[in-house]
CSV table of C-alpha atoms in Angstrom, one decimal:
chain,number,residue,atom,x,y,z
A,30,MET,CA,7.0,-56.3,29.5
A,31,ALA,CA,9.2,-54.5,31.7
A,32,ARG,CA,8.4,-51.0,33.2
A,33,ASP,CA,10.4,-48.1,34.9
A,34,GLY,CA,9.4,-46.6,38.2
A,35,GLN,CA,7.3,-44.2,36.4
A,36,GLY,CA,5.3,-47.3,35.2
A,37,LEU,CA,6.5,-46.6,31.4
A,38,GLU,CA,7.0,-49.7,29.2
A,39,LEU,CA,10.5,-50.8,28.2
A,40,SER,CA,11.6,-53.1,25.4
A,41,ASN,CA,14.4,-55.3,25.9
A,42,ALA,CA,15.0,-54.1,29.4
A,43,GLY,CA,16.5,-56.4,32.1
A,44,ALA,CA,16.8,-55.3,35.7
A,45,GLU,CA,20.1,-53.8,35.3
A,46,ALA,CA,18.7,-51.2,32.7
A,47,VAL,CA,15.5,-50.6,34.8
A,48,ALA,CA,17.3,-49.6,37.7
A,49,ALA,CA,19.5,-47.5,35.4
A,50,LEU,CA,16.6,-45.7,34.2
A,51,ASP,CA,15.5,-44.8,37.2
A,52,PHE,CA,18.7,-43.6,38.5
A,53,VAL,CA,19.2,-41.2,35.5
A,54,ARG,CA,15.6,-40.2,35.6
A,55,GLU,CA,16.1,-38.8,39.4
A,56,GLU,CA,19.7,-37.7,38.8
A,57,TRP,CA,18.9,-35.5,35.9
A,58,LEU,CA,15.9,-34.2,37.4
A,59,ALA,CA,17.8,-33.3,40.8
A,60,PHE,CA,20.6,-31.8,38.7
A,61,GLY,CA,22.9,-34.4,40.3
A,62,ASN,CA,27.0,-34.8,40.1
A,63,ARG,CA,26.7,-38.6,39.3
A,64,LEU,CA,25.5,-38.6,35.6
A,65,ALA,CA,28.7,-40.3,34.9
A,66,GLU,CA,27.7,-43.3,36.6
A,67,PHE,CA,24.9,-43.6,34.3
A,68,ILE,CA,27.0,-43.1,31.3
A,69,ALA,CA,29.3,-45.9,32.2
A,70,ILE,CA,26.2,-48.4,32.5
A,71,ALA,CA,24.8,-47.0,29.1
A,72,ASP,CA,28.3,-47.8,27.6
A,73,LYS,CA,27.9,-51.5,28.3
A,74,GLU,CA,24.0,-52.0,27.6
A,75,GLU,CA,23.3,-54.1,24.5
A,76,LYS,CA,19.7,-54.7,24.4
A,77,CYS,CA,17.8,-51.6,25.9
A,78,LEU,CA,17.9,-48.7,23.3
A,79,LEU,CA,16.7,-45.8,25.9
A,80,LEU,CA,19.9,-46.1,27.6
A,81,PRO,CA,22.6,-45.0,25.0
A,82,LEU,CA,19.4,-42.6,23.6
A,83,ILE,CA,19.3,-40.9,26.9
A,84,ALA,CA,23.2,-41.0,27.3
A,85,ALA,CA,23.2,-39.0,23.8
A,86,ASN,CA,20.7,-36.5,24.9
A,87,LEU,CA,23.4,-35.9,28.0
A,88,MET,CA,25.9,-35.3,25.7
A,89,LEU,CA,24.1,-33.2,23.5
A,90,SER,CA,23.3,-31.1,26.1
A,91,MET,CA,27.1,-30.3,27.0
A,92,ASN,CA,27.2,-27.9,23.8
A,93,SER,CA,30.5,-29.0,22.7
A,94,ALA,CA,31.8,-30.7,19.7
A,95,GLU,CA,32.9,-33.6,21.4
A,96,GLY,CA,29.3,-33.9,22.8
A,97,PHE,CA,28.0,-34.0,19.3
A,98,GLU,CA,30.2,-36.7,18.2
A,99,ALA,CA,29.7,-38.7,21.1
A,100,ALA,CA,26.0,-38.5,20.7
A,101,GLY,CA,26.4,-39.6,16.9
A,102,ARG,CA,28.1,-42.7,18.4
A,103,TYR,CA,25.5,-43.5,21.0
A,104,VAL,CA,22.3,-43.0,18.6
A,105,ALA,CA,24.1,-45.6,16.1
A,106,ARG,CA,24.4,-48.2,19.0
A,107,ALA,CA,20.6,-47.5,19.7
A,108,LYS,CA,19.4,-47.9,16.2
A,109,ALA,CA,21.1,-51.3,16.4
A,110,MET,CA,19.2,-52.2,19.3
A,111,SER,CA,15.9,-50.9,18.0
A,112,SER,CA,14.0,-54.2,16.8
A,113,GLY,CA,10.8,-54.4,19.0
A,114,ALA,CA,11.2,-51.0,20.6
A,115,ASN,CA,7.7,-49.8,21.5
A,116,ALA,CA,6.4,-46.5,20.1
A,117,ARG,CA,7.7,-44.1,22.9
A,118,GLU,CA,11.1,-45.6,22.5
A,119,LEU,CA,10.9,-44.8,18.8
A,120,ALA,CA,9.8,-41.2,19.5
A,121,TRP,CA,13.1,-40.8,21.7
A,122,LEU,CA,15.2,-41.9,18.7
A,123,ALA,CA,13.6,-39.5,16.2
A,124,ALA,CA,13.6,-36.7,18.6
A,125,THR,CA,17.4,-37.3,19.6
A,126,GLU,CA,18.3,-37.5,15.9
A,127,ALA,CA,16.4,-34.7,15.1
A,128,TRP,CA,18.5,-32.4,17.7
A,129,ILE,CA,21.6,-34.0,16.1
A,130,ALA,CA,20.4,-32.7,12.8
A,131,GLY,CA,19.9,-29.2,14.4
A,132,GLU,CA,16.1,-29.5,13.6
A,133,ILE,CA,15.2,-28.2,17.2
A,134,PRO,CA,11.6,-27.4,16.8
A,135,ALA,CA,11.0,-30.8,15.2
A,136,ALA,CA,13.1,-32.2,18.5
A,137,GLN,CA,10.6,-30.1,20.9
A,138,LYS,CA,8.0,-30.9,19.0
A,139,ILE,CA,8.3,-34.7,19.4
A,140,PHE,CA,9.2,-34.1,22.9
A,141,GLU,CA,5.7,-32.3,23.5
A,142,ASP,CA,3.6,-34.7,21.8
A,143,MET,CA,5.6,-37.7,23.8
A,144,VAL,CA,4.6,-35.8,27.4
A,145,GLY,CA,1.1,-35.4,25.7
A,146,GLN,CA,0.8,-39.1,25.5
A,147,TRP,CA,3.0,-40.7,28.2
A,148,PRO,CA,2.8,-37.6,30.7
A,149,ARG,CA,5.1,-39.7,33.1
A,150,ASP,CA,8.1,-39.7,31.0
A,151,LEU,CA,9.3,-37.1,32.8
A,152,LEU,CA,12.6,-37.2,30.9
A,153,ALA,CA,11.1,-36.4,27.9
A,154,ALA,CA,9.6,-33.4,29.6
A,155,LYS,CA,12.8,-32.1,31.0
A,156,ILE,CA,14.4,-32.3,27.4
A,157,GLY,CA,11.6,-30.7,26.1
A,158,GLN,CA,11.7,-27.8,28.2
A,159,LEU,CA,15.3,-27.4,27.4
A,160,HIS,CA,14.3,-27.2,24.0
A,161,ALA,CA,11.9,-24.6,24.3
A,162,PHE,CA,14.3,-22.9,26.8
A,163,GLY,CA,17.2,-22.8,24.0
A,164,GLN,CA,14.6,-20.7,21.6
A,165,GLY,CA,13.4,-18.6,24.2
A,166,ASP,CA,9.9,-20.2,23.7
A,167,ALA,CA,8.4,-19.5,27.1
A,168,GLU,CA,4.8,-20.5,26.4
A,169,GLY,CA,6.5,-23.9,25.3
A,170,ILE,CA,8.2,-24.5,28.5
A,171,LEU,CA,4.8,-23.7,30.6
A,172,ARG,CA,3.0,-26.3,28.0
A,173,ILE,CA,5.0,-28.9,28.9
A,174,GLY,CA,4.9,-28.3,32.4
A,175,GLU,CA,0.9,-28.1,32.3
A,176,ARG,CA,0.8,-31.3,30.4
A,177,ILE,CA,2.8,-33.3,33.3
A,178,VAL,CA,1.3,-32.0,36.4
A,179,PRO,CA,-2.1,-33.9,36.2
A,180,ALA,CA,-0.5,-37.1,36.1
A,181,ASN,CA,2.5,-36.4,38.6
A,182,GLY,CA,0.9,-34.2,41.5
A,183,ASP,CA,2.7,-36.0,44.0
A,184,ASN,CA,6.3,-35.2,42.1
A,185,HIS,CA,8.0,-32.3,43.7
A,186,TYR,CA,10.3,-32.4,40.4
A,187,VAL,CA,7.2,-31.8,38.2
A,188,TRP,CA,5.9,-28.9,40.3
A,189,ALA,CA,9.4,-27.1,40.0
A,190,MET,CA,9.7,-27.8,36.1
A,191,TYR,CA,6.0,-26.2,36.0
A,192,ALA,CA,6.9,-23.1,38.5
A,193,PHE,CA,9.9,-22.2,35.8
A,194,GLY,CA,7.6,-22.0,32.8
A,195,LEU,CA,5.1,-19.7,34.9
A,196,GLU,CA,8.0,-17.7,35.9
A,197,GLU,CA,9.1,-17.4,32.2
A,198,CYS,CA,5.6,-16.1,31.2
A,199,ASN,CA,5.6,-13.4,33.7
A,200,ARG,CA,3.1,-15.3,36.0
A,201,LEU,CA,5.1,-14.8,38.9
A,202,ASP,CA,3.1,-15.3,42.0
A,203,GLU,CA,1.6,-18.7,40.5
A,204,ALA,CA,5.2,-19.3,39.8
A,205,GLU,CA,6.7,-18.9,43.3
A,206,ALA,CA,3.5,-20.8,44.9
A,207,ALA,CA,4.1,-24.0,42.6
A,208,ALA,CA,8.2,-23.7,43.2
A,209,ARG,CA,7.3,-23.7,47.3
A,210,LYS,CA,5.2,-26.2,46.9
A,211,ALA,CA,7.7,-28.4,45.6
A,212,ILE,CA,9.9,-27.4,48.2
A,213,ALA,CA,7.5,-28.6,50.5
A,214,MET,CA,7.7,-31.9,49.2
A,215,ASP,CA,11.6,-31.9,49.2
A,216,ARG,CA,13.6,-28.9,50.2
A,217,ARG,CA,16.6,-30.1,48.3
A,218,ASP,CA,15.1,-29.5,44.6
A,219,PRO,CA,17.4,-27.1,43.2
A,220,TRP,CA,15.2,-26.5,40.5
A,221,ALA,CA,12.3,-25.2,42.7
A,222,HIS,CA,15.2,-23.0,44.6
A,223,HIS,CA,15.9,-21.6,41.0
A,224,ALA,CA,12.4,-20.9,40.0
A,225,VAL,CA,11.7,-18.9,43.6
A,226,ALA,CA,15.3,-17.2,43.0
A,227,HIS,CA,13.9,-15.9,39.4
A,228,CYS,CA,10.3,-15.0,41.3
A,229,LEU,CA,12.1,-12.7,44.0
A,230,GLU,CA,14.9,-11.5,41.2
A,231,ALA,CA,12.0,-10.0,38.9
A,232,ARG,CA,10.3,-8.1,41.7
A,233,GLY,CA,13.4,-6.6,43.3
A,234,GLN,CA,13.2,-8.5,46.7
A,235,MET,CA,16.8,-9.1,46.9
A,236,GLN,CA,16.9,-9.2,51.0
A,237,GLU,CA,14.4,-12.1,50.7
A,238,GLY,CA,16.6,-13.7,47.8
A,239,VAL,CA,19.7,-13.6,49.7
A,240,ALA,CA,17.8,-15.0,52.8
A,241,PHE,CA,16.2,-17.7,51.0
A,242,LEU,CA,18.9,-18.9,48.9
A,243,GLY,CA,21.2,-19.0,51.7
A,244,GLU,CA,19.0,-21.2,53.8
A,245,MET,CA,19.0,-23.4,50.9
A,246,SER,CA,22.5,-23.3,49.9
A,247,ASP,CA,23.4,-26.5,52.3
A,248,THR,CA,21.6,-28.9,50.0
A,249,TRP,CA,23.8,-27.9,46.9
A,250,GLU,CA,27.0,-30.2,47.6
A,251,SER,CA,25.4,-32.8,45.4
A,252,CYS,CA,24.3,-30.7,42.6
A,253,ASN,CA,26.3,-30.7,39.4
A,254,SER,CA,28.4,-27.8,38.2
A,255,PHE,CA,26.0,-26.0,36.6
A,256,MET,CA,23.5,-26.1,39.1
A,257,TYR,CA,25.6,-25.5,41.7
A,258,THR,CA,27.4,-22.6,40.0
A,259,HIS,CA,24.2,-21.0,38.7
A,260,LEU,CA,22.3,-21.2,41.9
A,261,TRP,CA,25.2,-19.1,43.6
A,262,TRP,CA,25.3,-16.9,40.7
A,263,HIS,CA,22.0,-16.1,41.3
A,264,PHE,CA,22.9,-15.4,45.0
A,265,ALA,CA,25.4,-12.9,43.5
A,266,LEU,CA,22.8,-11.3,41.5
A,267,PHE,CA,21.1,-10.4,44.4
A,268,LEU,CA,24.2,-9.0,46.6
A,269,ILE,CA,25.1,-7.0,43.6
A,270,ASP,CA,21.5,-5.2,43.9
A,271,LEU,CA,21.9,-4.7,47.5
A,272,ASP,CA,25.4,-2.9,46.8
A,273,ARG,CA,27.4,-5.6,48.2
A,274,THR,CA,29.5,-6.2,45.1
A,275,ASP,CA,32.5,-7.0,47.2
A,276,GLU,CA,30.7,-10.3,48.6
A,277,ALA,CA,29.3,-11.1,44.9
A,278,LEU,CA,33.0,-10.9,43.5
A,279,GLU,CA,34.3,-13.2,46.2
A,280,LEU,CA,31.4,-15.4,45.1
A,281,HIS,CA,32.7,-15.4,41.6
A,282,ASP,CA,36.0,-16.7,43.1
A,283,LYS,CA,34.8,-19.5,45.7
A,284,ARG,CA,31.7,-20.7,43.9
A,285,VAL,CA,31.0,-19.4,40.4
A,286,TRP,CA,34.2,-19.9,38.5
A,287,GLY,CA,36.2,-23.1,38.8
A,288,VAL,CA,34.1,-25.9,39.6
A,289,TRP,CA,34.2,-27.1,35.7
A,290,LYS,CA,36.0,-24.5,33.8
A,291,GLU,CA,35.4,-26.3,30.7
A,292,PHE,CA,31.9,-26.4,30.6
A,293,SER,CA,29.8,-23.8,28.6
A,294,GLU,CA,27.2,-23.0,31.3
A,295,ASP,CA,29.9,-22.4,33.9
A,296,GLN,CA,31.5,-20.3,31.6
A,297,ILE,CA,28.4,-18.2,30.8
A,298,ASN,CA,28.0,-17.9,34.6
A,299,ALA,CA,31.4,-16.2,34.8
A,300,VAL,CA,31.2,-13.8,31.9
A,301,SER,CA,27.7,-12.5,33.1
A,302,LEU,CA,28.8,-12.2,36.5
A,303,LEU,CA,32.1,-10.3,35.9
A,304,ALA,CA,30.2,-8.3,33.3
A,305,ARG,CA,27.6,-7.2,36.0
A,306,LEU,CA,30.1,-6.0,38.5
A,307,GLU,CA,32.1,-4.0,36.1
A,308,LEU,CA,28.6,-2.3,35.1
A,309,ARG,CA,28.6,-1.2,39.0
A,310,GLY,CA,32.1,0.1,38.7
A,311,VAL,CA,33.9,-2.7,40.0
A,312,ASP,CA,37.5,-4.0,38.9
A,313,VAL,CA,37.5,-7.4,38.5
A,314,GLY,CA,41.5,-7.5,37.8
A,315,GLN,CA,42.6,-10.2,35.7
A,316,ARG,CA,39.8,-12.4,35.8
A,317,TRP,CA,38.8,-12.3,32.1
A,318,ALA,CA,42.1,-13.5,31.2
A,319,ASP,CA,41.8,-16.8,32.7
A,320,LEU,CA,38.4,-17.1,31.5
A,321,ALA,CA,39.4,-16.1,27.8
A,322,ILE,CA,41.5,-19.2,28.0
A,323,TYR,CA,38.7,-21.4,28.2
A,324,LEU,CA,36.4,-19.3,25.7
A,325,LYS,CA,38.9,-19.3,22.9
A,326,PRO,CA,38.4,-22.8,21.6
A,327,ARG,CA,34.6,-22.0,21.1
A,328,LEU,CA,35.1,-19.4,18.5
A,329,HIS,CA,33.3,-21.7,15.6
A,330,GLU,CA,31.1,-23.8,17.4
A,331,HIS,CA,27.6,-22.0,17.5
A,332,PHE,CA,25.5,-24.4,19.0
A,333,SER,CA,23.4,-21.5,20.7
A,334,PRO,CA,23.2,-17.7,19.9
A,335,PHE,CA,22.6,-17.1,23.6
A,336,LEU,CA,25.7,-18.8,24.6
A,337,ASP,CA,28.2,-17.4,21.3
A,338,LEU,CA,27.2,-13.7,23.0
A,339,GLN,CA,28.5,-14.6,26.0
A,340,TYR,CA,31.6,-16.3,25.0
A,341,LEU,CA,32.5,-13.1,22.6
A,342,TYR,CA,32.3,-10.7,25.0
A,343,GLY,CA,34.3,-12.6,27.7
A,344,LEU,CA,36.8,-12.8,24.8
A,345,ALA,CA,36.4,-9.0,24.2
A,346,ARG,CA,36.5,-7.9,27.5
A,347,ALA,CA,39.8,-10.0,27.9
A,348,GLY,CA,41.3,-7.8,25.1
A,349,ASP,CA,41.7,-10.6,22.7
A,350,GLY,CA,41.1,-8.9,19.5
A,351,SER,CA,42.0,-11.3,17.2
A,352,ALA,CA,39.8,-13.9,18.4
A,353,VAL,CA,36.9,-11.3,18.5
A,354,THR,CA,37.6,-10.6,14.9
A,355,GLU,CA,37.8,-14.6,13.8
A,356,MET,CA,34.4,-15.2,16.0
A,357,LEU,CA,32.5,-12.3,14.4
A,358,ALA,CA,33.1,-13.3,11.0
A,359,SER,CA,32.3,-16.8,11.7
A,360,LEU,CA,29.0,-15.4,13.2
A,361,GLU,CA,28.3,-13.8,10.5
A,362,ASP,CA,28.7,-17.0,8.4
A,363,ARG,CA,26.6,-18.7,11.0
A,364,ALA,CA,23.8,-16.5,10.3
A,365,GLU,CA,23.9,-16.5,6.5
A,366,ARG,CA,23.4,-20.6,7.0
A,367,ALA,CA,20.5,-20.1,9.6
A,368,LYS,CA,17.3,-22.1,8.9
A,369,PRO,CA,14.3,-20.4,8.6
A,370,PHE,CA,13.0,-21.2,12.0
A,371,GLU,CA,16.4,-19.7,13.4
A,372,ARG,CA,17.1,-16.6,11.4
A,373,GLU,CA,16.0,-13.9,13.5
A,374,ALA,CA,18.0,-15.3,16.4
A,375,TRP,CA,21.2,-15.5,14.4
A,376,ALA,CA,20.8,-13.0,11.8
A,377,ASP,CA,18.6,-10.3,13.3
A,378,CYS,CA,19.8,-10.7,16.8
A,379,ALA,CA,23.1,-12.5,17.1
A,380,VAL,CA,24.9,-10.6,14.6
A,381,PRO,CA,24.3,-6.9,15.7
A,382,ALA,CA,24.3,-8.0,18.9
A,383,ALA,CA,27.9,-9.5,18.6
A,384,HIS,CA,29.2,-6.3,16.9
A,385,GLY,CA,27.4,-3.9,19.6
A,386,LEU,CA,29.3,-5.9,22.3
A,387,ALA,CA,32.8,-5.9,20.8
A,388,ALA,CA,32.1,-2.3,20.2
A,389,HIS,CA,31.2,-1.7,24.1
A,390,ALA,CA,34.2,-3.6,25.2
A,391,ARG,CA,36.3,-1.5,23.2
A,392,GLY,CA,34.7,1.9,24.4
A,393,ASP,CA,32.9,3.0,21.3
A,394,PHE,CA,29.8,3.3,23.2
A,395,ALA,CA,27.7,4.9,20.2
A,396,GLU,CA,28.4,2.1,18.0
A,397,ALA,CA,27.4,0.0,20.8
A,398,ALA,CA,24.1,1.6,21.2
A,399,ARG,CA,23.2,1.6,17.8
A,400,LEU,CA,24.1,-1.9,17.1
A,401,LEU,CA,22.4,-3.3,20.5
A,402,GLY,CA,19.3,-1.4,20.1
A,403,GLN,CA,18.9,-2.8,16.6
A,404,ALA,CA,19.2,-6.3,18.2
A,405,MET,CA,17.2,-5.9,21.3
A,406,PRO,CA,14.0,-6.4,19.5
A,407,HIS,CA,14.5,-9.7,18.6
A,408,LEU,CA,16.4,-10.8,22.1
A,409,GLN,CA,14.0,-13.4,23.0
A,410,PRO,CA,14.4,-15.9,20.3
A,411,ILE,CA,18.2,-16.5,21.1
A,412,GLY,CA,17.2,-18.3,24.3
A,413,GLY,CA,18.3,-18.1,28.0
A,414,SER,CA,15.9,-16.8,30.8
A,415,ILE,CA,14.7,-13.5,31.3
A,416,ALA,CA,17.5,-12.9,33.9
A,417,GLN,CA,20.2,-14.1,31.9
A,418,ARG,CA,19.0,-12.2,28.9
A,419,ALA,CA,19.0,-9.0,31.0
A,420,LEU,CA,22.6,-8.9,30.5
A,421,PHE,CA,22.6,-7.5,27.2
A,422,GLY,CA,19.8,-5.1,28.1
A,423,ALA,CA,22.4,-3.7,30.8
A,424,ILE,CA,25.3,-3.4,28.4
A,425,HIS,CA,22.8,-1.8,26.1
A,426,LEU,CA,21.7,0.6,28.7
A,427,ASP,CA,25.4,1.1,29.7
A,428,ALA,CA,26.3,2.1,26.6
A,429,LEU,CA,23.2,4.6,25.7
A,430,VAL,CA,24.4,6.4,29.0
A,431,ARG,CA,28.1,6.7,28.0
A,432,ALA,CA,27.1,7.8,24.6
A,433,GLY,CA,24.9,10.5,26.1
A,434,TRP,CA,22.0,9.2,24.3
A,435,ASN,CA,19.8,10.5,27.4
A,436,ASP,CA,16.2,10.2,26.4
A,437,ALA,CA,16.7,6.9,25.5
A,438,ALA,CA,18.5,5.6,28.6
A,439,MET,CA,15.8,7.6,30.9
A,440,ALA,CA,13.2,5.8,29.2
A,441,ILE,CA,14.8,2.2,30.0
A,442,LEU,CA,15.8,3.2,33.6
A,443,GLN,CA,12.3,4.6,34.2
A,444,ALA,CA,10.8,1.4,33.3
A,445,ASP,CA,13.5,-0.3,35.3
A,446,GLU,CA,12.4,1.4,38.1
A,447,ARG,CA,8.7,0.9,37.7
A,448,GLU,CA,9.6,-2.6,37.4
A,449,ARG,CA,12.0,-2.7,40.5
A,450,PRO,CA,11.6,-0.2,42.7
A,451,THR,CA,13.9,-1.1,45.3
A,452,VAL,CA,17.2,-1.1,43.6
A,453,ALA,CA,19.4,1.7,44.6
A,454,ALA,CA,21.8,1.5,41.5
A,455,THR,CA,18.8,2.1,39.5
A,456,LYS,CA,17.8,5.4,41.3
A,457,ARG,CA,21.3,6.9,41.3
A,458,ALA,CA,21.8,6.3,37.7
A,459,LEU,CA,18.4,8.1,36.9
A,460,ALA,CA,19.6,10.9,39.4
A,461,ASP,CA,22.6,11.1,37.4
A,462,LEU,CA,20.7,11.5,34.1
A,463,TYR,CA,18.5,13.9,35.7
A,464,ARG,CA,21.1,15.9,36.7
A,465,LYS,CA,22.4,15.8,33.3
A,466,VAL,CA,19.5,17.2,31.7
A,467,GLY,CA,18.6,20.2,34.2
A,468,ARG,CA,16.0,18.4,36.2
A,469,THR,CA,17.5,18.8,39.6
A,470,GLU,CA,14.4,18.4,41.8
A,471,GLN,CA,14.1,15.0,40.2
A,472,ALA,CA,17.6,14.1,40.5
A,473,LEU,CA,17.6,15.2,44.3
A,474,ALA,CA,14.6,13.0,44.9
A,475,ALA,CA,15.7,9.9,43.1
A,476,GLU,CA,19.3,10.6,45.2
A,477,TYR,CA,17.3,10.8,48.6
A,478,GLN,CA,15.3,7.5,47.5
A,479,ALA,CA,18.7,5.7,46.7
A,480,GLU,CA,20.1,6.6,50.1
A,481,GLN,CA,17.3,5.6,52.0
A,482,LEU,CA,17.0,2.2,50.2
A,483,ALA,CA,21.1,1.7,51.2
A,484,ARG,CA,20.4,2.5,54.6
A,485,GLN,CA,17.8,-0.1,54.9
A,486,TYR,CA,20.4,-2.7,52.9
A,487,ARG,CA,22.9,-1.9,55.7
A,488,ALA,CA,20.6,-2.2,58.5
A,489,ALA,CA,19.1,-5.5,57.2
A,490,GLN,CA,22.6,-6.6,57.0
A,491,GLY,CA,23.7,-6.0,60.6
A,492,PRO,CA,27.1,-5.2,61.9
A,493,THR,CA,28.0,-9.3,62.8
A,494,LYS,CA,26.4,-10.5,59.2
A,495,GLY,CA,29.3,-12.6,57.8
A,496,LYS,CA,30.7,-12.8,54.3
A,497,ALA,CA,28.1,-14.8,52.0
A,498,ALA,CA,30.6,-16.8,50.2
């Protein structure tokens, strides 16, 4: 019986298949840009069903109709090779079929059970975490991380995976310690960089974030487009909060948008970054129009409400009213067809949020505030990370302010200030609201604090610092 590099038994696996499985595990966990090499090998495999099954999961992770069609073909090939497959391999088959059928909780449970029985199966753990992430299940991400650490304590990828689960459960100190442990093992681990960035962003440690990511950025050239653009996206978020929006816009143009314009994850990085820049008063010019070219084919996909909402907002900001109208109708139809486990995400969140985002884009801020307010309590189940979902909260807040709903906006801003007291823009927004409602002394205090922070930002940057890009 052959075994892979993790000591896991493989049926019908020759030396080339074993090498391919070891390669794809390392490349996937490293977010490497050579996964196409594995696909080429999987296309030729005739005996070991794990190769086409992992290829199927790669295709499914692309969030595209073409990817799902390809996955179906790979699964059919895997089933033809399933004679003599062991229990772990058959579990892979069942989980992949569940994903294709849209039964995501079932797929996640199979992968969780797999890592409980075979904690050395790190790809099963990674995909299980991906399913938990797509449902906003922070506890599920952490459960999987907790299951694999004891059997893989010497593996930096495992510590990074564990760190991200801790971060999404708001256990920031533990998360940062686990991620830095991974980096001490191998400073090139991009998922560990990602976890540290999340922790620093959550605390409002922007200067530390710029310094950390800047130090690590030399290791990202071998990353795939998602990880490469997403880490630079995190870098840009720190720059925005440091009032360095010109540099953040430059990062959009040079590092975030343009690597693989057809890929869903690259698209939402661009949507989110442009939206955040506009919320800080930046004119992004014609950039929405270029992005909309790649968003328009996605009107009826509906693989994820988290993705759909960003596609729709990008189209709305590009001014493509017909596409927005068509997508809104399609979203409503998708919500009506939602399975019980996904109803909250699609019906209670995605539909009102989508209409609210469209209203915000056309300048109907009272309607945007009302509809986004309905969606906000149901936001987590749509998926994505805390930092990514914050975009929708920021647009909701902007709508509240512009609609004159001062009390609701002030409550959110005060909570934001308590959570991240180092962001000058939050204090400026509070000062404006305090002045609107006649609280002059508080407005002056907030303005003074904002200016002090801005001075600290400028002093830390220094006159000789170059552009981040």
